[in-house]
Amino acid sequence: MSLTPIGGRLFDGSGQKVTTTSLREQKLRHDPITCLTAYDYATARLVDEAGIDMVLVGDSLAQTMLGYENTLSVTMDEMLHHVKAARRGVKNALLVADMPYGSYQVDPKDAIFNAARFVKEGGAEVVKLEGGERRADLIRRIIDAEIPVAGHIGLTPQSVNVMGGYKVQGKNLGGIEQLMRDAVALDRAGVACLYLEGIPREVAAMITAQVGTPTIGIGAGPECDGQVLVFHDILNLTFGPPAKFVRRYGDGAALITHAVQAFRADVRSRQYPSDEESYHLPKETRATLETVLERKRAMGR
Ligand code: KIV
């Protein structure tokens, strides 16, 4: 069996490795692309083993994992920590790392350096950054440094203060034209895929038909080439009402609460651990110990 190193892991050839090339082929075959966020080893491994095509270590981890108010506070080092953990869990999926706010907006050299850290230290295969046509030159430069880039347009959470809240974008003709320009500019810059967040279905359909790069939608309707959701959203682990586009596939909060309460009750009622859940001395040691204790008792000690 030939072993190929991928992102610091040895890929043994089992299953189908998703690549930037195979994503494009999926688009051409009209074979829907699946993507979920995952931010740690165990989740990434479960998501990967369930056959999801792309694992995104999104900066949404600022809120879902770290409890920040929005995505603006999360740092490069915090993101890297999670990318490395997810890397250890992912074998076949394409691993995408989100560039946090401030890591690519200031200086193109810093942006390339930070993108390279995600590849070199984190084992990411693609980096994602937010913004449309104004990011096209930067994206070209990162790609020139041999780093595939995913674009992200529409409702871009890192612009929350500029947008004045989390608002659906592209609802009027001016907005639609801007989104079309953004999509075409990033497609021409060579993005490996394009995330479309919070835009009307009709606009996402036009973009998907217009660009060669696969579109991955979140709150962008069913015509996108693929769909992404936040892992914590599909499992009710977000402590708030879900957005309109979220579909819940399980109640993780109820499951965890039930298990934790059951453990607490068992410990308090001495139902846990049972004798079967305890280790025992070997028979001979036990017999010897009993003899020793008996002797001590007899000697009055
Ligand atoms: O950070 C994230 O989870 C994302 C997705 C919502 C696309 O960027």
Tab-separated table of C-alpha atoms and ligand atoms in Angstrom:
chain	number	residue	atom	x	y	z
A	1	MET	CA	0.000	0.000	0.000
A	2	SER	CA	1.452	3.387	-0.899
A	3	LEU	CA	1.297	6.037	1.766
A	4	THR	CA	0.981	9.655	0.749
A	5	PRO	CA	1.541	12.407	3.321
A	6	ILE	CA	-1.371	14.853	3.392
A	7	GLY	CA	-1.270	17.714	5.859
A	8	GLY	CA	1.036	15.802	8.177
A	9	ARG	CA	-1.138	12.638	8.095
A	10	LEU	CA	-0.435	9.493	6.181
A	11	PHE	CA	-3.291	8.933	3.764
A	12	ASP	CA	-3.607	5.200	3.122
A	13	GLY	CA	-5.714	5.389	-0.039
A	14	SER	CA	-8.955	4.102	1.496
A	15	GLY	CA	-12.056	6.090	0.482
A	16	GLN	CA	-12.020	8.919	-2.005
A	17	LYS	CA	-9.833	11.895	-1.215
A	18	VAL	CA	-11.679	15.110	-2.084
A	19	THR	CA	-9.470	17.659	-3.829
A	20	THR	CA	-9.972	21.062	-5.410
A	21	THR	CA	-10.045	19.251	-8.770
A	22	SER	CA	-12.657	16.713	-7.695
A	23	LEU	CA	-14.859	19.565	-6.413
A	24	ARG	CA	-14.946	21.079	-9.915
A	25	GLU	CA	-15.762	17.660	-11.359
A	26	GLN	CA	-18.653	17.394	-8.894
A	27	LYS	CA	-19.992	20.715	-10.161
A	28	LEU	CA	-19.763	19.525	-13.767
A	29	ARG	CA	-21.568	16.270	-12.865
A	30	HIS	CA	-24.253	18.227	-10.937
A	31	ASP	CA	-23.338	16.085	-7.961
A	32	PRO	CA	-24.208	18.146	-4.830
A	33	ILE	CA	-21.212	19.041	-2.652
A	34	THR	CA	-21.595	18.674	1.132
A	35	CYS	CA	-19.735	20.785	3.669
A	36	LEU	CA	-20.003	21.084	7.451
A	37	THR	CA	-18.008	23.017	9.967
A	38	ALA	CA	-15.927	21.066	12.494
A	39	TYR	CA	-13.481	22.535	14.953
A	40	ASP	CA	-11.975	19.611	16.852
A	41	TYR	CA	-10.572	16.123	16.319
A	42	ALA	CA	-13.621	14.062	17.327
A	43	THR	CA	-16.187	16.085	15.386
A	44	ALA	CA	-13.982	16.358	12.308
A	45	ARG	CA	-13.432	12.615	12.359
A	46	LEU	CA	-17.168	11.843	12.649
A	47	VAL	CA	-18.008	14.319	9.881
A	48	ASP	CA	-15.274	12.922	7.634
A	49	GLU	CA	-16.261	9.309	8.274
A	50	ALA	CA	-19.907	10.186	7.474
A	51	GLY	CA	-18.717	11.024	3.939
A	52	ILE	CA	-19.008	14.832	3.980
A	53	ASP	CA	-16.929	16.310	1.118
A	54	MET	CA	-15.525	19.402	2.847
A	55	VAL	CA	-14.722	20.165	6.468
A	56	LEU	CA	-14.619	23.888	7.193
A	57	VAL	CA	-12.840	25.116	10.295
A	58	GLY	CA	-14.907	28.282	10.175
A	59	ASP	CA	-14.275	31.379	12.233
A	60	SER	CA	-17.822	30.753	13.482
A	61	LEU	CA	-15.909	28.786	16.133
A	62	ALA	CA	-15.471	32.191	17.785
A	63	GLN	CA	-19.124	31.908	18.798
A	64	THR	CA	-19.845	28.163	18.793
A	65	MET	CA	-16.687	27.009	20.609
A	66	LEU	CA	-15.270	30.055	22.356
A	67	GLY	CA	-18.398	31.986	23.322
A	68	TYR	CA	-17.373	35.292	21.736
A	69	GLU	CA	-20.078	37.785	20.730
A	70	ASN	CA	-19.143	37.651	17.015
A	71	THR	CA	-16.364	36.405	14.758
A	72	LEU	CA	-14.223	39.551	15.011
A	73	SER	CA	-12.270	38.635	18.155
A	74	VAL	CA	-10.879	35.224	17.224
A	75	THR	CA	-7.119	35.232	16.610
A	76	MET	CA	-4.772	33.438	14.213
A	77	ASP	CA	-3.391	31.324	17.044
A	78	GLU	CA	-6.860	30.304	18.237
A	79	MET	CA	-7.859	29.373	14.681
A	80	LEU	CA	-4.640	27.429	14.136
A	81	HIS	CA	-5.190	25.460	17.334
A	82	HIS	CA	-8.549	24.247	16.003
A	83	VAL	CA	-7.325	23.661	12.427
A	84	LYS	CA	-4.571	21.361	13.747
A	85	ALA	CA	-7.104	19.407	15.813
A	86	ALA	CA	-9.513	19.038	12.888
A	87	ARG	CA	-6.610	17.990	10.624
A	88	ARG	CA	-5.937	15.014	12.868
A	89	GLY	CA	-9.549	13.869	12.398
A	90	VAL	CA	-9.948	14.375	8.650
A	91	LYS	CA	-8.822	11.833	6.102
A	92	ASN	CA	-10.884	12.124	2.916
A	93	ALA	CA	-12.654	15.468	3.117
A	94	LEU	CA	-11.075	18.664	1.815
A	95	LEU	CA	-9.955	20.694	4.833
A	96	VAL	CA	-10.718	24.415	4.584
A	97	ALA	CA	-9.423	26.920	7.159
A	98	ASP	CA	-11.048	30.297	7.678
A	99	MET	CA	-8.728	33.295	7.849
A	100	PRO	CA	-9.786	35.352	10.879
A	101	TYR	CA	-10.559	39.056	10.846
A	102	GLY	CA	-7.356	41.112	10.742
A	103	SER	CA	-5.202	38.307	9.352
A	104	TYR	CA	-5.562	39.346	5.686
A	105	GLN	CA	-7.067	42.856	5.583
A	106	VAL	CA	-3.988	44.850	6.608
A	107	ASP	CA	-1.034	43.896	4.437
A	108	PRO	CA	-0.873	41.390	1.545
A	109	LYS	CA	2.475	40.061	2.816
A	110	ASP	CA	0.921	39.287	6.219
A	111	ALA	CA	-2.036	37.685	4.449
A	112	ILE	CA	0.221	35.325	2.481
A	113	PHE	CA	2.276	34.576	5.586
A	114	ASN	CA	-0.871	33.784	7.613
A	115	ALA	CA	-2.376	31.690	4.811
A	116	ALA	CA	0.887	29.717	4.629
A	117	ARG	CA	0.741	29.090	8.396
A	118	PHE	CA	-2.634	27.391	7.954
A	119	VAL	CA	-1.106	25.101	5.316
A	120	LYS	CA	2.290	24.521	6.900
A	121	GLU	CA	1.379	24.346	10.595
A	122	GLY	CA	-2.326	23.497	10.412
A	123	GLY	CA	-2.397	21.099	7.462
A	124	ALA	CA	-5.233	22.987	5.730
A	125	GLU	CA	-5.657	22.371	2.013
A	126	VAL	CA	-7.608	25.553	1.265
A	127	VAL	CA	-7.893	28.889	3.075
A	128	LYS	CA	-11.091	30.943	3.013
A	129	LEU	CA	-11.405	34.687	3.203
A	130	GLU	CA	-14.332	37.066	3.005
A	131	GLY	CA	-14.993	39.804	0.458
A	132	GLY	CA	-15.689	40.276	-3.234
A	133	GLU	CA	-13.932	42.003	-6.113
A	134	ARG	CA	-11.785	44.127	-3.802
A	135	ARG	CA	-10.082	40.919	-2.634
A	136	ALA	CA	-9.383	39.573	-6.147
A	137	ASP	CA	-5.749	40.786	-6.323
A	138	LEU	CA	-4.957	39.472	-2.855
A	139	ILE	CA	-6.515	36.111	-3.718
A	140	ARG	CA	-4.328	35.919	-6.860
A	141	ARG	CA	-1.234	36.553	-4.757
A	142	ILE	CA	-2.143	33.863	-2.226
A	143	ILE	CA	-2.813	31.393	-5.042
A	144	ASP	CA	0.589	32.381	-6.545
A	145	ALA	CA	2.056	31.180	-3.248
A	146	GLU	CA	0.581	27.720	-4.047
A	147	ILE	CA	-2.294	28.080	-1.602
A	148	PRO	CA	-5.819	27.344	-2.873
A	149	VAL	CA	-8.345	29.970	-1.763
A	150	ALA	CA	-12.096	29.753	-1.151
A	151	GLY	CA	-14.039	33.000	-1.626
A	152	HIS	CA	-16.947	34.055	0.597
A	153	ILE	CA	-19.432	36.725	-0.514
A	154	GLY	CA	-22.897	37.977	0.400
A	155	LEU	CA	-23.530	38.201	4.132
A	156	THR	CA	-19.926	38.218	5.297
A	157	PRO	CA	-19.964	38.091	9.128
A	158	GLN	CA	-16.596	39.843	9.500
A	159	SER	CA	-18.293	42.954	8.000
A	160	VAL	CA	-21.087	42.911	10.591
A	161	ASN	CA	-20.340	46.453	11.749
A	162	VAL	CA	-20.209	47.804	8.203
A	163	MET	CA	-23.414	45.995	7.194
A	164	GLY	CA	-25.142	47.218	10.383
A	165	GLY	CA	-26.089	43.700	11.437
A	166	TYR	CA	-26.452	40.275	9.872
A	167	LYS	CA	-28.596	41.182	6.856
A	168	VAL	CA	-29.427	39.300	3.681
A	169	GLN	CA	-27.439	40.914	0.846
A	170	GLY	CA	-28.308	41.466	-2.825
A	171	LYS	CA	-31.969	42.303	-2.388
A	172	ASN	CA	-32.036	45.232	-4.843
A	173	LEU	CA	-30.683	45.708	-8.354
A	174	GLY	CA	-27.552	47.545	-7.174
A	175	GLY	CA	-26.817	44.793	-4.666
A	176	ILE	CA	-27.395	42.072	-7.235
A	177	GLU	CA	-25.020	43.749	-9.717
A	178	GLN	CA	-22.361	44.052	-7.021
A	179	LEU	CA	-22.691	40.378	-6.070
A	180	MET	CA	-22.431	39.333	-9.728
A	181	ARG	CA	-19.273	41.454	-10.112
A	182	ASP	CA	-17.857	39.969	-6.904
A	183	ALA	CA	-18.543	36.400	-8.024
A	184	VAL	CA	-17.067	36.887	-11.491
A	185	ALA	CA	-13.969	38.670	-10.125
A	186	LEU	CA	-13.253	35.875	-7.638
A	187	ASP	CA	-13.928	33.191	-10.255
A	188	ARG	CA	-11.420	34.900	-12.585
A	189	ALA	CA	-8.934	35.168	-9.718
A	190	GLY	CA	-9.082	31.369	-9.534
A	191	VAL	CA	-10.903	30.542	-6.291
A	192	ALA	CA	-11.242	26.821	-5.557
A	193	CYS	CA	-14.866	27.382	-4.555
A	194	LEU	CA	-17.128	30.242	-3.589
A	195	TYR	CA	-19.198	30.368	-0.420
A	196	LEU	CA	-22.469	32.286	-0.896
A	197	GLU	CA	-23.995	33.335	2.389
A	198	GLY	CA	-27.322	35.046	3.043
A	199	ILE	CA	-28.391	35.987	-0.455
A	200	PRO	CA	-31.687	35.461	-2.325
A	201	ARG	CA	-32.078	32.101	-3.999
A	202	GLU	CA	-32.558	33.735	-7.428
A	203	VAL	CA	-29.226	35.589	-7.161
A	204	ALA	CA	-27.343	32.486	-5.970
A	205	ALA	CA	-28.796	30.567	-8.939
A	206	MET	CA	-27.555	33.245	-11.374
A	207	ILE	CA	-24.075	33.223	-9.819
A	208	THR	CA	-23.914	29.420	-9.850
A	209	ALA	CA	-24.803	29.370	-13.557
A	210	GLN	CA	-22.323	32.148	-14.345
A	211	VAL	CA	-19.136	30.916	-12.637
A	212	GLY	CA	-16.976	27.860	-13.259
A	213	THR	CA	-16.030	27.516	-9.618
A	214	PRO	CA	-18.337	25.451	-7.383
A	215	THR	CA	-20.680	27.550	-5.223
A	216	ILE	CA	-21.360	26.412	-1.676
A	217	GLY	CA	-24.467	28.027	-0.228
A	218	ILE	CA	-25.586	28.834	3.293
A	219	GLY	CA	-28.904	30.637	3.302
A	220	ALA	CA	-28.584	30.917	-0.472
A	221	GLY	CA	-31.168	28.427	-1.738
A	222	PRO	CA	-31.026	25.024	-3.402
A	223	GLU	CA	-29.482	25.913	-6.778
A	224	CYS	CA	-25.937	26.234	-5.383
A	225	ASP	CA	-23.489	23.462	-6.301
A	226	GLY	CA	-23.244	22.518	-2.642
A	227	GLN	CA	-24.486	23.385	0.828
A	228	VAL	CA	-22.714	24.169	4.073
A	229	LEU	CA	-24.154	24.382	7.572
A	230	VAL	CA	-22.622	24.990	10.959
A	231	PHE	CA	-22.305	21.718	12.897
A	232	HIS	CA	-23.641	23.288	16.105
A	233	ASP	CA	-26.715	24.588	14.235
A	234	ILE	CA	-27.773	21.205	12.837
A	235	LEU	CA	-27.481	19.670	16.323
A	236	ASN	CA	-29.142	22.409	18.395
A	237	LEU	CA	-25.974	23.354	20.235
A	238	THR	CA	-26.191	27.119	19.764
A	239	PHE	CA	-28.378	28.305	22.670
A	240	GLY	CA	-30.596	30.524	20.539
A	241	PRO	CA	-33.271	30.516	17.885
A	242	PRO	CA	-31.897	29.198	14.585
A	243	ALA	CA	-31.678	31.270	11.400
A	244	LYS	CA	-34.361	30.675	8.749
A	245	PHE	CA	-32.084	28.464	6.641
A	246	VAL	CA	-31.000	26.119	9.437
A	247	ARG	CA	-32.436	22.625	9.464
A	248	ARG	CA	-31.996	20.722	12.710
A	249	TYR	CA	-31.041	17.081	12.296
A	250	GLY	CA	-30.747	16.205	15.961
A	251	ASP	CA	-31.060	17.594	19.460
A	252	GLY	CA	-27.501	17.485	20.794
A	253	ALA	CA	-28.370	19.809	23.681
A	254	ALA	CA	-31.109	17.460	24.931
A	255	LEU	CA	-28.851	14.419	24.470
A	256	ILE	CA	-25.963	15.981	26.411
A	257	THR	CA	-28.198	17.350	29.184
A	258	HIS	CA	-29.896	13.980	29.603
A	259	ALA	CA	-26.570	12.098	29.807
A	260	VAL	CA	-25.008	14.600	32.228
A	261	GLN	CA	-28.062	14.592	34.519
A	262	ALA	CA	-28.172	10.778	34.495
A	263	PHE	CA	-24.467	10.602	35.462
A	264	ARG	CA	-25.015	13.099	38.279
A	265	ALA	CA	-28.011	11.159	39.606
A	266	ASP	CA	-26.127	7.828	39.459
A	267	VAL	CA	-23.137	9.199	41.385
A	268	ARG	CA	-25.300	10.837	44.030
A	269	SER	CA	-27.377	7.659	44.536
A	270	ARG	CA	-24.222	5.465	44.499
A	271	GLN	CA	-25.487	3.612	41.431
A	272	TYR	CA	-22.232	4.434	39.690
A	273	PRO	CA	-19.763	2.787	39.510
A	274	SER	CA	-21.066	-0.763	39.880
A	275	ASP	CA	-18.934	-3.749	40.842
A	276	GLU	CA	-18.628	-4.655	37.121
A	277	GLU	CA	-17.275	-1.172	36.448
A	278	SER	CA	-14.559	-1.573	39.134
A	279	TYR	CA	-11.110	-3.182	38.997
A	280	HIS	CA	-10.400	-6.128	41.329
A	281	LEU	CA	-7.314	-7.597	42.911
A	282	PRO	CA	-6.129	-10.909	41.472
A	283	LYS	CA	-7.426	-13.882	43.549
A	284	GLU	CA	-3.987	-14.808	44.999
A	285	THR	CA	-3.201	-11.197	46.025
A	286	ARG	CA	-6.599	-10.948	47.657
A	287	ALA	CA	-6.049	-14.172	49.601
A	288	THR	CA	-2.585	-13.019	50.725
A	289	LEU	CA	-3.943	-9.617	51.720
A	290	GLU	CA	-6.722	-11.225	53.760
A	291	THR	CA	-4.166	-13.417	55.553
A	292	VAL	CA	-1.987	-10.390	56.345
A	293	LEU	CA	-4.948	-8.386	57.624
A	294	GLU	CA	-6.186	-11.348	59.682
A	295	ARG	CA	-2.732	-11.736	61.257
A	296	LYS	CA	-2.623	-8.011	62.131
A	297	ARG	CA	-6.071	-8.226	63.695
A	298	ALA	CA	-4.994	-11.273	65.767
A	299	MET	CA	-1.920	-9.385	66.996
A	300	GLY	CA	-4.181	-6.538	68.025
A	301	ARG	CA	-2.703	-4.038	65.584
B	1	KIV	O1	-17.307	30.444	9.750
B	1	KIV	C1	-18.149	29.758	9.171
B	1	KIV	O2	-18.737	28.809	9.738
B	1	KIV	C2	-18.473	30.091	7.787
B	1	KIV	C3	-19.621	29.401	7.143
B	1	KIV	C4	-20.884	29.888	7.713
B	1	KIV	C5	-19.593	29.516	5.666
B	1	KIV	O3	-17.820	30.910	7.231
